[in-house]
């Protein structure tokens, strides 16, 4: 029976090559931890022998003096075993469980680092809630598998083999009878193992969905309250929560039947001891002390069997979680471009017949234009005409041929170098949960207060800042919820200016501002970037009306370019957009009908 159990677990561990590979890097600590665990198990096996000798001695004692001396000596041995177990129990916990914590930390660090290196297309296809669940809940399960999972697997196998061997030394005949129930236990471990892994994958998937639902609700709390949609959001969250509960209950039902069955068949061995062992004592095949020792061993034998059941559960969960984490870790990251050229300054940006598509339908077609240092460039057009895609290509978030920086094709320039010189302000401004100072300085270790205030003046945020009671230390709240939409936009522009980029690209970030404030910011930016490059994307023509050059896109094509006066004379799309945005609704539409 012991050999069968051992083979079952060796096969089980071989299937966990990926989990074992996490432990290989800490093999010295694992080795010392296993030595400590082995020592504790050895002491546990010695204790029943001492107890058996005491009972045998008491049943055969001749004088009280001899008995007292033997009992005192045995008590010292028992205390010594207890002290050794205490010391080495600390040793194995320090090394084994400590190693699992280190694996957890290293895995989380690598997971976060990998997220930083993945391309934008990955984040477009995967929601934040699922990525958070994998980085928190799944890695926690891996830690448990590499810690307690390995401990109980090793401890279970070791104790099972040692206990059965010790029992054989007392009575081979009885051990063979007592070991029969463990054949059934081995079958249960194999049968239930795969079910547990599959059900746990469902649990983790449901947890990811629940996390994403909570994230979306918190992120959209302003809109939810404004639209009085709390009840609907509660219903949606409750639905995800009930699904998570149902998946957990499916797993718990399996575990609820699995563990008691293992305990039941383990207890059958004690029944065998009482049934056959008592006859063996009466027939003087074993002594009363050996009978007591066997009783203790059988009581101890319940733990290795339970431990193997727990090991299967934890290792299967860890394996399922590791497969989920590896789905992210094995994603192809952005190419390492350290060997490519760096750019120190940017004098010219050129698109020469650039074509790009996300799928079969082209997003940009035959796009050609050039931007020189000192230019202010406005980009406008109808919705979904490719304006934001154009900026993403400059930053190499997406890639296309025939884009040049300083007459060098962008494919031959390091993306990190490009992004350090070109700062992008997205349509939805990102505000971090921190202070005004942290947000503008981008968590600079030594922020320059004077520089921060200058940037706020350029972005027309300084007047708002002066009204804030805590000044630069004002907490903006989660995702800047304490700020208005316009304030968040101006704060993000101030952050971009603080970085002193060669090129500043603003992607329709001024939409929440009134015309006067918007034009004031544009005027400030044009003065501030008169010797660099300023690119502003805006659906509102008034925003870019005064720019040196305006690019007008329609369905991915450049249909017009030039300054506003020439574009108006052309009577094309720019002129149409200008007329539409200047025209008020007819009088009849302003009245309630």
PDB file of C-alpha atoms in Angstrom, residues 357-477:
ATOM      1  CA  UNK A 357      -5.404  48.596 -40.307  1.00  0.00           C
ATOM      2  CA  UNK A 358      -6.447  46.865 -37.085  1.00  0.00           C
ATOM      3  CA  UNK A 359      -8.261  44.172 -39.061  1.00  0.00           C
ATOM      4  CA  UNK A 360      -9.290  43.725 -42.698  1.00  0.00           C
ATOM      5  CA  UNK A 361     -10.734  47.223 -43.069  1.00  0.00           C
ATOM      6  CA  UNK A 362      -8.071  49.939 -43.488  1.00  0.00           C
ATOM      7  CA  UNK A 363      -7.926  52.571 -40.742  1.00  0.00           C
ATOM      8  CA  UNK A 364      -5.406  54.871 -42.458  1.00  0.00           C
ATOM      9  CA  UNK A 365      -4.857  54.958 -46.233  1.00  0.00           C
ATOM     10  CA  UNK A 366      -2.007  56.568 -48.189  1.00  0.00           C
ATOM     11  CA  UNK A 367      -1.382  59.133 -45.468  1.00  0.00           C
ATOM     12  CA  UNK A 368       1.352  61.651 -46.323  1.00  0.00           C
ATOM     13  CA  UNK A 369       2.385  64.839 -44.512  1.00  0.00           C
ATOM     14  CA  UNK A 370       5.361  66.338 -42.695  1.00  0.00           C
ATOM     15  CA  UNK A 371       5.783  68.322 -39.470  1.00  0.00           C
ATOM     16  CA  UNK A 372       8.840  70.468 -38.790  1.00  0.00           C
ATOM     17  CA  UNK A 373      10.257  71.781 -35.536  1.00  0.00           C
ATOM     18  CA  UNK A 374       8.447  74.971 -34.491  1.00  0.00           C
ATOM     19  CA  UNK A 375       5.172  73.907 -36.142  1.00  0.00           C
ATOM     20  CA  UNK A 376       1.827  73.807 -34.412  1.00  0.00           C
ATOM     21  CA  UNK A 377      -0.295  71.134 -36.068  1.00  0.00           C
ATOM     22  CA  UNK A 378      -4.016  70.623 -35.680  1.00  0.00           C
ATOM     23  CA  UNK A 379      -5.741  67.407 -36.700  1.00  0.00           C
ATOM     24  CA  UNK A 380      -9.508  67.235 -37.146  1.00  0.00           C
ATOM     25  CA  UNK A 381     -12.138  65.265 -38.994  1.00  0.00           C
ATOM     26  CA  UNK A 382     -15.254  63.209 -38.503  1.00  0.00           C
ATOM     27  CA  UNK A 383     -15.564  60.589 -35.756  1.00  0.00           C
ATOM     28  CA  UNK A 384     -13.534  57.393 -36.397  1.00  0.00           C
ATOM     29  CA  UNK A 385     -11.476  59.019 -39.140  1.00  0.00           C
ATOM     30  CA  UNK A 386      -8.180  57.725 -37.678  1.00  0.00           C
ATOM     31  CA  UNK A 387      -7.020  60.770 -35.692  1.00  0.00           C
ATOM     32  CA  UNK A 388      -6.037  58.900 -32.502  1.00  0.00           C
ATOM     33  CA  UNK A 389      -4.560  56.023 -34.518  1.00  0.00           C
ATOM     34  CA  UNK A 390      -2.200  58.492 -36.183  1.00  0.00           C
ATOM     35  CA  UNK A 391      -0.812  59.526 -32.768  1.00  0.00           C
ATOM     36  CA  UNK A 392      -0.493  55.881 -31.671  1.00  0.00           C
ATOM     37  CA  UNK A 393       1.658  55.183 -34.725  1.00  0.00           C
ATOM     38  CA  UNK A 394       4.048  58.003 -33.835  1.00  0.00           C
ATOM     39  CA  UNK A 395       4.443  56.518 -30.342  1.00  0.00           C
ATOM     40  CA  UNK A 396       4.839  52.961 -31.772  1.00  0.00           C
ATOM     41  CA  UNK A 397       1.837  51.693 -29.812  1.00  0.00           C
ATOM     42  CA  UNK A 398       0.954  50.305 -33.229  1.00  0.00           C
ATOM     43  CA  UNK A 399       3.404  49.862 -36.074  1.00  0.00           C
ATOM     44  CA  UNK A 400       3.338  50.872 -39.735  1.00  0.00           C
ATOM     45  CA  UNK A 401       5.931  51.418 -42.446  1.00  0.00           C
ATOM     46  CA  UNK A 402       7.118  54.734 -43.921  1.00  0.00           C
ATOM     47  CA  UNK A 403       6.989  56.851 -40.754  1.00  0.00           C
ATOM     48  CA  UNK A 404      10.126  58.931 -40.251  1.00  0.00           C
ATOM     49  CA  UNK A 405      11.652  60.919 -37.381  1.00  0.00           C
ATOM     50  CA  UNK A 406      14.495  63.196 -38.467  1.00  0.00           C
ATOM     51  CA  UNK A 407      14.534  61.327 -41.829  1.00  0.00           C
ATOM     52  CA  UNK A 408      15.125  57.999 -40.024  1.00  0.00           C
ATOM     53  CA  UNK A 409      12.406  55.362 -40.355  1.00  0.00           C
ATOM     54  CA  UNK A 410      10.697  54.888 -37.014  1.00  0.00           C
ATOM     55  CA  UNK A 411      11.278  51.103 -37.168  1.00  0.00           C
ATOM     56  CA  UNK A 412      14.984  51.793 -36.556  1.00  0.00           C
ATOM     57  CA  UNK A 413      14.456  54.021 -33.518  1.00  0.00           C
ATOM     58  CA  UNK A 414      14.129  52.768 -29.937  1.00  0.00           C
ATOM     59  CA  UNK A 415      10.506  53.117 -28.751  1.00  0.00           C
ATOM     60  CA  UNK A 416      11.613  54.115 -25.228  1.00  0.00           C
ATOM     61  CA  UNK A 417      13.694  56.901 -26.735  1.00  0.00           C
ATOM     62  CA  UNK A 418      10.693  58.092 -28.759  1.00  0.00           C
ATOM     63  CA  UNK A 419       8.331  58.037 -25.763  1.00  0.00           C
ATOM     64  CA  UNK A 420      10.826  59.938 -23.627  1.00  0.00           C
ATOM     65  CA  UNK A 421      10.814  62.779 -26.179  1.00  0.00           C
ATOM     66  CA  UNK A 422       7.140  62.708 -27.186  1.00  0.00           C
ATOM     67  CA  UNK A 423       4.507  63.118 -24.490  1.00  0.00           C
ATOM     68  CA  UNK A 424       0.937  62.029 -25.186  1.00  0.00           C
ATOM     69  CA  UNK A 425      -2.159  63.345 -23.383  1.00  0.00           C
ATOM     70  CA  UNK A 426      -5.023  60.865 -24.080  1.00  0.00           C
ATOM     71  CA  UNK A 427      -8.692  61.633 -24.659  1.00  0.00           C
ATOM     72  CA  UNK A 428      -9.571  60.411 -21.176  1.00  0.00           C
ATOM     73  CA  UNK A 429      -7.093  62.115 -18.814  1.00  0.00           C
ATOM     74  CA  UNK A 430      -5.472  59.776 -16.299  1.00  0.00           C
ATOM     75  CA  UNK A 431      -5.342  61.166 -12.766  1.00  0.00           C
ATOM     76  CA  UNK A 432      -3.626  59.134 -10.061  1.00  0.00           C
ATOM     77  CA  UNK A 433      -4.930  58.717  -6.515  1.00  0.00           C
ATOM     78  CA  UNK A 434      -2.500  61.097  -4.883  1.00  0.00           C
ATOM     79  CA  UNK A 435      -1.762  64.779  -4.457  1.00  0.00           C
ATOM     80  CA  UNK A 436      -1.711  67.598  -6.995  1.00  0.00           C
ATOM     81  CA  UNK A 437       2.079  67.658  -6.651  1.00  0.00           C
ATOM     82  CA  UNK A 438       2.423  63.917  -7.329  1.00  0.00           C
ATOM     83  CA  UNK A 439       0.171  64.059 -10.362  1.00  0.00           C
ATOM     84  CA  UNK A 440       1.923  66.985 -12.062  1.00  0.00           C
ATOM     85  CA  UNK A 441       5.486  65.913 -11.217  1.00  0.00           C
ATOM     86  CA  UNK A 442       4.627  62.331 -12.172  1.00  0.00           C
ATOM     87  CA  UNK A 443       5.875  61.174  -8.742  1.00  0.00           C
ATOM     88  CA  UNK A 444       9.238  62.874  -9.208  1.00  0.00           C
ATOM     89  CA  UNK A 445      11.416  62.203  -6.147  1.00  0.00           C
ATOM     90  CA  UNK A 446      12.534  65.836  -6.023  1.00  0.00           C
ATOM     91  CA  UNK A 447       9.680  67.879  -7.529  1.00  0.00           C
ATOM     92  CA  UNK A 448      10.360  71.483  -8.444  1.00  0.00           C
ATOM     93  CA  UNK A 449       7.603  73.640  -6.916  1.00  0.00           C
ATOM     94  CA  UNK A 450       8.302  76.635  -9.167  1.00  0.00           C
ATOM     95  CA  UNK A 451       8.240  74.448 -12.254  1.00  0.00           C
ATOM     96  CA  UNK A 452       4.942  72.857 -11.159  1.00  0.00           C
ATOM     97  CA  UNK A 453       3.318  76.266 -10.732  1.00  0.00           C
ATOM     98  CA  UNK A 454       4.604  77.412 -14.135  1.00  0.00           C
ATOM     99  CA  UNK A 455       3.092  74.325 -15.778  1.00  0.00           C
ATOM    100  CA  UNK A 456      -0.218  74.991 -14.049  1.00  0.00           C
ATOM    101  CA  UNK A 457      -0.234  78.534 -15.392  1.00  0.00           C
ATOM    102  CA  UNK A 458       0.344  77.322 -18.949  1.00  0.00           C
ATOM    103  CA  UNK A 459      -2.519  74.809 -18.627  1.00  0.00           C
ATOM    104  CA  UNK A 460      -4.739  77.474 -16.993  1.00  0.00           C
ATOM    105  CA  UNK A 461      -5.077  75.340 -13.859  1.00  0.00           C
ATOM    106  CA  UNK A 462      -3.354  77.771 -11.471  1.00  0.00           C
ATOM    107  CA  UNK A 463      -6.509  79.712 -10.519  1.00  0.00           C
ATOM    108  CA  UNK A 464      -8.258  76.472  -9.536  1.00  0.00           C
ATOM    109  CA  UNK A 465      -5.174  75.399  -7.606  1.00  0.00           C
ATOM    110  CA  UNK A 466      -5.116  78.642  -5.577  1.00  0.00           C
ATOM    111  CA  UNK A 467      -8.598  77.848  -4.234  1.00  0.00           C
ATOM    112  CA  UNK A 468      -7.529  74.428  -2.928  1.00  0.00           C
ATOM    113  CA  UNK A 469      -7.000  74.506   0.870  1.00  0.00           C
ATOM    114  CA  UNK A 470      -3.987  72.161   0.967  1.00  0.00           C
ATOM    115  CA  UNK A 471      -2.232  73.556  -2.099  1.00  0.00           C
ATOM    116  CA  UNK A 472       0.089  71.063  -3.776  1.00  0.00           C
ATOM    117  CA  UNK A 473      -0.698  68.494  -1.075  1.00  0.00           C
ATOM    118  CA  UNK A 474      -4.400  68.440  -1.984  1.00  0.00           C
ATOM    119  CA  UNK A 475      -5.592  64.843  -2.404  1.00  0.00           C
ATOM    120  CA  UNK A 476      -7.474  64.477  -5.701  1.00  0.00           C
ATOM    121  CA  UNK A 477      -9.227  61.222  -4.771  1.00  0.00           C
TER     122      UNK A 477
END
